[in-house]
């Protein structure tokens, strides 16, 4: 623990409330441009007997850790996972991906590493890389930025209804670590005492930066089992941490047995003196994906997928995790 004041995500440079307000302004201004159906994780376009779904996201400031470590090999996996997992949360199968790489100057070394990561992510997600764009913009970009768009298809009766019901149970699946959200806070916390290339004070990683670069887990393998077990709604636990459960509908979500948080979260929390509330509002804390469904179907889904019964849906509002109100 340090003698400095405890960090928050806003202190680190990202205010979630301001970000949500800016996003709402953008959506409000652009919403009249076309007609479609939105889920909380993807845009759905009616194309007859099915939906074409689109999701777009990037890797964020995790790229700064990759730059410091001179290792971009997992960035493509992160980029695909952040997008494909959003489609899965809507009940849509990801089928294709396009990437957008913006750089201040071209560099074959990191471009090759990013390409290898994209290929690995596409293979793991069972989708096709169908193109992309590399833009050289020295007056706009410092270093590089990586983002992409994932397309998916689903029959209209295959997408999740999108809202949980009181009495449902929550099944969660373990994350691989921090994934690609909250890195601004994580970076500020760990660099109070460490450089990314310093040895990691634990057994799992060689260097501090390696703990932050652990690739985002893909949850595409959960889609068919979730459909078969009648999942009503699902949440990809990304930006905003556990408040993502509120995307399951206007109910109260009580989580009393989440997956244990990996040691990297304790590492960040201790170095930044970050409160438990702020950690859970920023990070996945060990559980990267959650589904709400009828209790009678839950045990079977858990057994088939390696999930875990983590909580239940109740009347009311808000999210409570082991008594911690978010």
Short mmCIF file of C-alpha atoms in Angstrom, two decimals:
data_model
loop_
_atom_site.label_atom_id
_atom_site.label_comp_id
_atom_site.label_asym_id
_atom_site.label_seq_id
_atom_site.Cartn_x
_atom_site.Cartn_y
_atom_site.Cartn_z
CA UNK A 1 0.00 0.00 0.00
CA UNK A 2 1.27 3.52 -0.77
CA UNK A 3 0.88 6.79 1.12
CA UNK A 4 -0.72 8.42 -1.93
CA UNK A 5 -4.46 8.97 -2.14
CA UNK A 6 -6.55 6.09 -3.43
CA UNK A 7 -7.08 6.08 -7.18
CA UNK A 8 -10.39 6.14 -8.99
CA UNK A 9 -11.02 5.57 -12.69
CA UNK A 10 -11.92 9.26 -13.03
CA UNK A 11 -8.68 10.30 -11.30
CA UNK A 12 -6.78 8.13 -13.77
CA UNK A 13 -8.38 10.00 -16.65
CA UNK A 14 -11.59 8.12 -17.51
CA UNK A 15 -14.89 9.37 -16.08
CA UNK A 16 -17.54 6.74 -16.87
CA UNK A 17 -20.43 9.16 -16.32
CA UNK A 18 -18.95 11.68 -18.75
CA UNK A 19 -18.24 8.91 -21.25
CA UNK A 20 -21.82 7.64 -21.07
CA UNK A 21 -23.17 11.18 -21.51
CA UNK A 22 -21.00 11.73 -24.58
CA UNK A 23 -22.08 8.39 -26.03
CA UNK A 24 -25.74 9.24 -25.43
CA UNK A 25 -25.26 12.56 -27.22
CA UNK A 26 -23.66 10.82 -30.20
CA UNK A 27 -26.38 8.17 -30.40
CA UNK A 28 -29.10 10.78 -30.01
CA UNK A 29 -27.74 12.85 -32.86
CA UNK A 30 -27.06 9.91 -35.18
CA UNK A 31 -30.09 7.80 -34.34
CA UNK A 32 -32.34 9.25 -37.01
CA UNK A 33 -29.90 8.33 -39.77
CA UNK A 34 -31.26 4.82 -40.20
CA UNK A 35 -33.63 2.25 -38.82
CA UNK A 36 -32.59 -0.87 -36.97
CA UNK A 37 -32.97 -2.78 -33.73
CA UNK A 38 -30.46 -2.24 -30.96
CA UNK A 39 -29.52 -4.66 -28.24
CA UNK A 40 -27.33 -3.42 -25.41
CA UNK A 41 -24.27 -4.96 -27.08
CA UNK A 42 -24.86 -4.80 -30.83
CA UNK A 43 -26.82 -3.11 -33.56
CA UNK A 44 -29.28 -5.48 -35.25
CA UNK A 45 -30.41 -4.92 -38.82
CA UNK A 46 -33.48 -6.76 -40.10
CA UNK A 47 -32.52 -8.50 -43.36
CA UNK A 48 -35.58 -10.71 -43.79
CA UNK A 49 -35.62 -13.98 -41.91
CA UNK A 50 -32.66 -13.02 -39.72
CA UNK A 51 -30.64 -10.21 -38.20
CA UNK A 52 -27.31 -8.86 -39.36
CA UNK A 53 -25.55 -7.71 -36.20
CA UNK A 54 -22.62 -5.32 -35.89
CA UNK A 55 -20.38 -4.47 -32.94
CA UNK A 56 -17.33 -2.22 -32.86
CA UNK A 57 -14.66 -1.76 -30.21
CA UNK A 58 -10.94 -1.33 -29.72
CA UNK A 59 -8.11 -2.39 -27.46
CA UNK A 60 -7.77 0.93 -25.64
CA UNK A 61 -4.80 1.89 -23.50
CA UNK A 62 -3.68 -1.71 -23.22
CA UNK A 63 -1.70 -0.73 -26.31
CA UNK A 64 0.54 1.44 -24.12
CA UNK A 65 1.53 -1.60 -22.08
CA UNK A 66 2.24 -3.50 -25.30
CA UNK A 67 4.40 -0.60 -26.49
CA UNK A 68 6.39 -0.57 -23.25
CA UNK A 69 6.87 -4.34 -23.43
CA UNK A 70 7.57 -4.22 -27.20
CA UNK A 71 5.07 -7.07 -27.52
CA UNK A 72 1.91 -6.57 -29.60
CA UNK A 73 1.36 -10.28 -30.24
CA UNK A 74 -1.90 -10.53 -28.25
CA UNK A 75 -3.47 -7.22 -29.26
CA UNK A 76 -5.32 -8.78 -32.20
CA UNK A 77 -6.83 -11.42 -29.91
CA UNK A 78 -8.06 -8.67 -27.59
CA UNK A 79 -9.56 -6.69 -30.46
CA UNK A 80 -11.53 -9.64 -31.80
CA UNK A 81 -12.60 -10.84 -28.36
CA UNK A 82 -13.97 -7.47 -27.25
CA UNK A 83 -16.19 -7.37 -30.34
CA UNK A 84 -17.13 -11.03 -30.72
CA UNK A 85 -18.07 -11.34 -27.03
CA UNK A 86 -20.48 -8.42 -27.40
CA UNK A 87 -22.26 -10.24 -30.23
CA UNK A 88 -22.48 -13.41 -28.14
CA UNK A 89 -24.08 -11.37 -25.34
CA UNK A 90 -26.83 -10.46 -27.80
CA UNK A 91 -27.30 -14.10 -28.83
CA UNK A 92 -25.62 -13.63 -32.19
CA UNK A 93 -22.96 -15.79 -33.84
CA UNK A 94 -19.91 -13.77 -34.97
CA UNK A 95 -19.00 -14.57 -38.58
CA UNK A 96 -16.63 -11.88 -39.88
CA UNK A 97 -14.23 -9.20 -38.70
CA UNK A 98 -12.54 -6.12 -40.16
CA UNK A 99 -9.77 -4.24 -38.36
CA UNK A 100 -8.65 -0.62 -38.37
CA UNK A 101 -5.05 0.16 -37.47
CA UNK A 102 -4.08 3.83 -37.20
CA UNK A 103 -0.37 4.67 -36.80
CA UNK A 104 1.87 7.71 -36.73
CA UNK A 105 4.38 5.85 -38.86
CA UNK A 106 4.35 2.35 -40.38
CA UNK A 107 6.38 -0.35 -38.68
CA UNK A 108 6.55 -3.86 -40.12
CA UNK A 109 7.52 -5.38 -36.77
CA UNK A 110 4.48 -4.45 -34.74
CA UNK A 111 2.18 -4.73 -37.78
CA UNK A 112 3.23 -8.36 -38.19
CA UNK A 113 2.64 -9.07 -34.50
CA UNK A 114 -0.81 -7.50 -34.62
CA UNK A 115 -1.65 -9.51 -37.74
CA UNK A 116 -0.60 -12.73 -36.05
CA UNK A 117 -2.83 -11.89 -33.07
CA UNK A 118 -5.79 -11.16 -35.34
CA UNK A 119 -5.30 -14.50 -37.08
CA UNK A 120 -5.14 -16.33 -33.75
CA UNK A 121 -8.25 -14.54 -32.47
CA UNK A 122 -10.19 -15.25 -35.64
CA UNK A 123 -9.30 -18.95 -35.48
CA UNK A 124 -10.30 -19.19 -31.82
CA UNK A 125 -13.58 -17.37 -32.46
CA UNK A 126 -14.27 -19.38 -35.62
CA UNK A 127 -14.83 -16.30 -37.76
CA UNK A 128 -13.33 -14.90 -40.95
CA UNK A 129 -11.00 -11.93 -41.33
CA UNK A 130 -12.42 -10.22 -44.40
CA UNK A 131 -10.28 -7.11 -44.67
CA UNK A 132 -9.17 -4.02 -42.84
CA UNK A 133 -7.48 -0.66 -43.09
CA UNK A 134 -4.12 0.73 -42.02
CA UNK A 135 -4.05 4.52 -41.85
CA UNK A 136 -0.85 6.54 -41.43
CA UNK A 137 -1.77 9.78 -39.64
CA UNK A 138 1.25 11.35 -37.92
CA UNK A 139 -0.60 14.56 -37.04
CA UNK A 140 -3.59 12.72 -35.52
CA UNK A 141 -2.20 9.58 -33.87
CA UNK A 142 0.73 9.24 -31.50
CA UNK A 143 1.95 5.65 -31.65
CA UNK A 144 -0.94 3.48 -32.80
CA UNK A 145 -4.57 2.62 -32.21
CA UNK A 146 -6.29 -0.66 -33.01
CA UNK A 147 -10.02 -1.18 -33.36
CA UNK A 148 -12.36 -3.34 -35.39
CA UNK A 149 -15.89 -4.24 -36.31
CA UNK A 150 -17.42 -7.68 -35.99
CA UNK A 151 -20.40 -8.85 -38.05
CA UNK A 152 -22.74 -11.61 -36.98
CA UNK A 153 -25.87 -13.39 -38.13
CA UNK A 154 -28.78 -14.83 -36.18
CA UNK A 155 -32.25 -16.08 -36.96
CA UNK A 156 -34.80 -13.80 -35.37
CA UNK A 157 -35.94 -16.43 -32.88
CA UNK A 158 -32.34 -17.20 -31.87
CA UNK A 159 -31.34 -13.86 -30.34
CA UNK A 160 -31.79 -13.61 -26.59
CA UNK A 161 -34.99 -11.88 -25.44
CA UNK A 162 -32.71 -9.39 -23.71
CA UNK A 163 -34.31 -9.11 -20.28
CA UNK A 164 -33.98 -11.26 -17.19
CA UNK A 165 -36.93 -12.02 -14.90
CA UNK A 166 -37.10 -11.96 -11.10
CA UNK A 167 -36.50 -15.51 -9.91
CA UNK A 168 -33.90 -16.19 -12.59
CA UNK A 169 -30.45 -17.32 -11.52
CA UNK A 170 -27.15 -15.94 -12.74
CA UNK A 171 -24.48 -18.17 -14.24
CA UNK A 172 -21.00 -16.71 -14.62
CA UNK A 173 -17.89 -17.74 -16.49
CA UNK A 174 -14.35 -16.99 -15.41
CA UNK A 175 -12.33 -14.23 -17.02
CA UNK A 176 -8.68 -14.59 -17.95
CA UNK A 177 -7.75 -11.48 -15.99
CA UNK A 178 -8.20 -7.76 -16.61
CA UNK A 179 -9.18 -8.27 -20.29
CA UNK A 180 -9.21 -4.90 -22.14
CA UNK A 181 -11.11 -2.58 -19.82
CA UNK A 182 -9.92 -0.40 -16.99
CA UNK A 183 -6.32 -0.39 -18.20
CA UNK A 184 -6.03 3.34 -17.61
CA UNK A 185 -6.66 2.79 -13.91
CA UNK A 186 -4.57 -0.40 -13.77
CA UNK A 187 -1.62 1.31 -15.45
CA UNK A 188 -1.73 4.32 -13.14
CA UNK A 189 -1.87 2.02 -10.11
CA UNK A 190 0.97 -0.36 -10.94
CA UNK A 191 3.34 2.32 -12.21
CA UNK A 192 3.26 4.01 -8.81
CA UNK A 193 5.89 1.49 -7.75
CA UNK A 194 6.83 -0.60 -10.80
CA UNK A 195 7.88 -0.37 -14.41
CA UNK A 196 6.17 -2.77 -16.79
CA UNK A 197 9.42 -4.64 -17.40
CA UNK A 198 10.05 -5.20 -13.68
CA UNK A 199 9.70 -8.77 -12.37
CA UNK A 200 6.14 -9.57 -11.36
CA UNK A 201 5.87 -10.20 -7.58
CA UNK A 202 4.04 -13.49 -8.03
CA UNK A 203 4.43 -16.82 -9.74
CA UNK A 204 2.15 -16.60 -12.76
CA UNK A 205 3.97 -13.96 -14.83
CA UNK A 206 7.57 -13.01 -15.55
CA UNK A 207 7.04 -9.24 -15.72
CA UNK A 208 4.49 -6.75 -14.43
CA UNK A 209 3.48 -5.90 -17.99
CA UNK A 210 2.74 -9.55 -18.74
CA UNK A 211 0.02 -9.55 -16.06
CA UNK A 212 -1.71 -6.63 -17.77
CA UNK A 213 -1.32 -8.10 -21.26
CA UNK A 214 -3.10 -11.40 -20.53
CA UNK A 215 -5.43 -11.74 -23.58
CA UNK A 216 -9.17 -11.29 -23.26
CA UNK A 217 -11.03 -14.60 -23.05
CA UNK A 218 -13.35 -15.47 -25.93
CA UNK A 219 -16.84 -16.67 -24.99
CA UNK A 220 -18.06 -17.68 -28.45
CA UNK A 221 -18.19 -21.35 -27.39
CA UNK A 222 -20.99 -20.49 -24.95
CA UNK A 223 -23.47 -19.37 -27.61
CA UNK A 224 -25.01 -22.73 -28.54
CA UNK A 225 -25.27 -24.04 -24.95
CA UNK A 226 -26.85 -20.77 -23.81
CA UNK A 227 -29.44 -20.96 -26.58
CA UNK A 228 -30.18 -24.60 -25.79
CA UNK A 229 -30.75 -23.77 -22.12
CA UNK A 230 -33.09 -20.86 -22.74
CA UNK A 231 -30.88 -17.99 -21.58
CA UNK A 232 -33.00 -14.85 -21.42
CA UNK A 233 -30.21 -12.28 -21.36
CA UNK A 234 -26.43 -12.16 -21.11
CA UNK A 235 -23.83 -9.61 -20.10
CA UNK A 236 -20.25 -9.22 -21.27
CA UNK A 237 -18.55 -7.72 -18.20
CA UNK A 238 -16.52 -4.97 -19.84
CA UNK A 239 -16.43 -1.19 -19.37
CA UNK A 240 -18.23 -0.30 -16.17
CA UNK A 241 -17.38 -3.61 -14.55
CA UNK A 242 -20.23 -5.26 -12.67
CA UNK A 243 -22.67 -2.47 -13.46
CA UNK A 244 -23.01 -4.29 -16.80
CA UNK A 245 -25.51 -6.57 -15.06
CA UNK A 246 -27.97 -3.69 -15.24
CA UNK A 247 -28.06 -4.31 -19.00
CA UNK A 248 -29.99 -7.50 -18.21
CA UNK A 249 -33.08 -5.45 -17.37
CA UNK A 250 -34.50 -3.21 -14.65
CA UNK A 251 -34.17 -5.60 -11.71
CA UNK A 252 -31.92 -6.19 -8.73
CA UNK A 253 -28.91 -8.44 -9.24
CA UNK A 254 -27.53 -10.17 -6.17
CA UNK A 255 -24.19 -11.93 -6.66
CA UNK A 256 -23.10 -13.94 -3.63
CA UNK A 257 -20.63 -16.43 -5.17
CA UNK A 258 -18.67 -14.87 -8.06
CA UNK A 259 -15.54 -16.41 -9.49
CA UNK A 260 -12.53 -15.52 -7.34
CA UNK A 261 -10.63 -12.49 -8.60
CA UNK A 262 -7.21 -13.33 -10.04
CA UNK A 263 -4.19 -12.02 -8.13
CA UNK A 264 -3.62 -9.24 -10.67
CA UNK A 265 -6.70 -7.48 -9.28
CA UNK A 266 -5.29 -7.53 -5.74
CA UNK A 267 -2.03 -6.23 -7.22
CA UNK A 268 -3.83 -3.25 -8.82
CA UNK A 269 -6.08 -2.61 -5.81
CA UNK A 270 -3.22 -2.56 -3.31
CA UNK A 271 -0.81 -0.44 -5.37
CA UNK A 272 -3.49 2.11 -6.24
CA UNK A 273 -5.26 1.97 -2.88
CA UNK A 274 -8.43 1.52 -4.93
CA UNK A 275 -11.68 0.89 -3.05
CA UNK A 276 -13.59 -2.37 -3.52
CA UNK A 277 -16.51 -0.43 -4.98
CA UNK A 278 -14.30 1.26 -7.56
CA UNK A 279 -12.65 -2.05 -8.47
CA UNK A 280 -16.04 -3.66 -9.12
CA UNK A 281 -17.30 -0.63 -11.07
CA UNK A 282 -14.21 -0.74 -13.30
CA UNK A 283 -13.05 -4.37 -13.72
CA UNK A 284 -14.59 -7.80 -14.22
CA UNK A 285 -12.93 -9.00 -11.00
CA UNK A 286 -12.61 -12.58 -12.24
CA UNK A 287 -16.00 -13.08 -13.92
CA UNK A 288 -16.06 -12.06 -17.58
CA UNK A 289 -19.47 -13.19 -18.80
CA UNK A 290 -22.87 -13.66 -17.10
CA UNK A 291 -26.20 -15.13 -18.21
CA UNK A 292 -29.65 -15.04 -16.63
CA UNK A 293 -31.97 -18.04 -17.02
CA UNK A 294 -34.59 -20.23 -15.40
CA UNK A 295 -33.22 -22.05 -12.31
CA UNK A 296 -34.32 -25.42 -13.72
CA UNK A 297 -31.91 -25.02 -16.64
CA UNK A 298 -28.96 -23.61 -14.71
CA UNK A 299 -27.31 -26.75 -13.31
CA UNK A 300 -27.20 -28.34 -16.73
CA UNK A 301 -25.69 -25.24 -18.32
CA UNK A 302 -23.07 -25.04 -15.58
CA UNK A 303 -22.13 -28.68 -16.01
CA UNK A 304 -21.89 -28.44 -19.79
CA UNK A 305 -19.84 -25.23 -19.97
CA UNK A 306 -17.75 -25.05 -16.80
CA UNK A 307 -19.75 -22.13 -15.52
CA UNK A 308 -20.69 -21.28 -11.96
CA UNK A 309 -23.91 -20.34 -10.20
CA UNK A 310 -23.07 -16.87 -8.94
CA UNK A 311 -26.35 -15.26 -7.89
CA UNK A 312 -29.96 -14.44 -8.62
CA UNK A 313 -32.32 -11.84 -10.05
CA UNK A 314 -34.74 -10.13 -7.67
CA UNK A 315 -37.37 -7.42 -7.68
CA UNK A 316 -35.86 -3.99 -7.19
CA UNK A 317 -32.84 -2.26 -8.64
CA UNK A 318 -29.08 -2.12 -8.39
CA UNK A 319 -26.23 -4.61 -8.17
CA UNK A 320 -24.97 -6.16 -4.95
CA UNK A 321 -21.86 -8.36 -4.86
CA UNK A 322 -21.27 -10.13 -1.57
CA UNK A 323 -23.08 -7.27 0.16
CA UNK A 324 -21.18 -4.57 -1.77
CA UNK A 325 -23.67 -2.14 -3.30
CA UNK A 326 -22.65 -0.66 -6.66
#
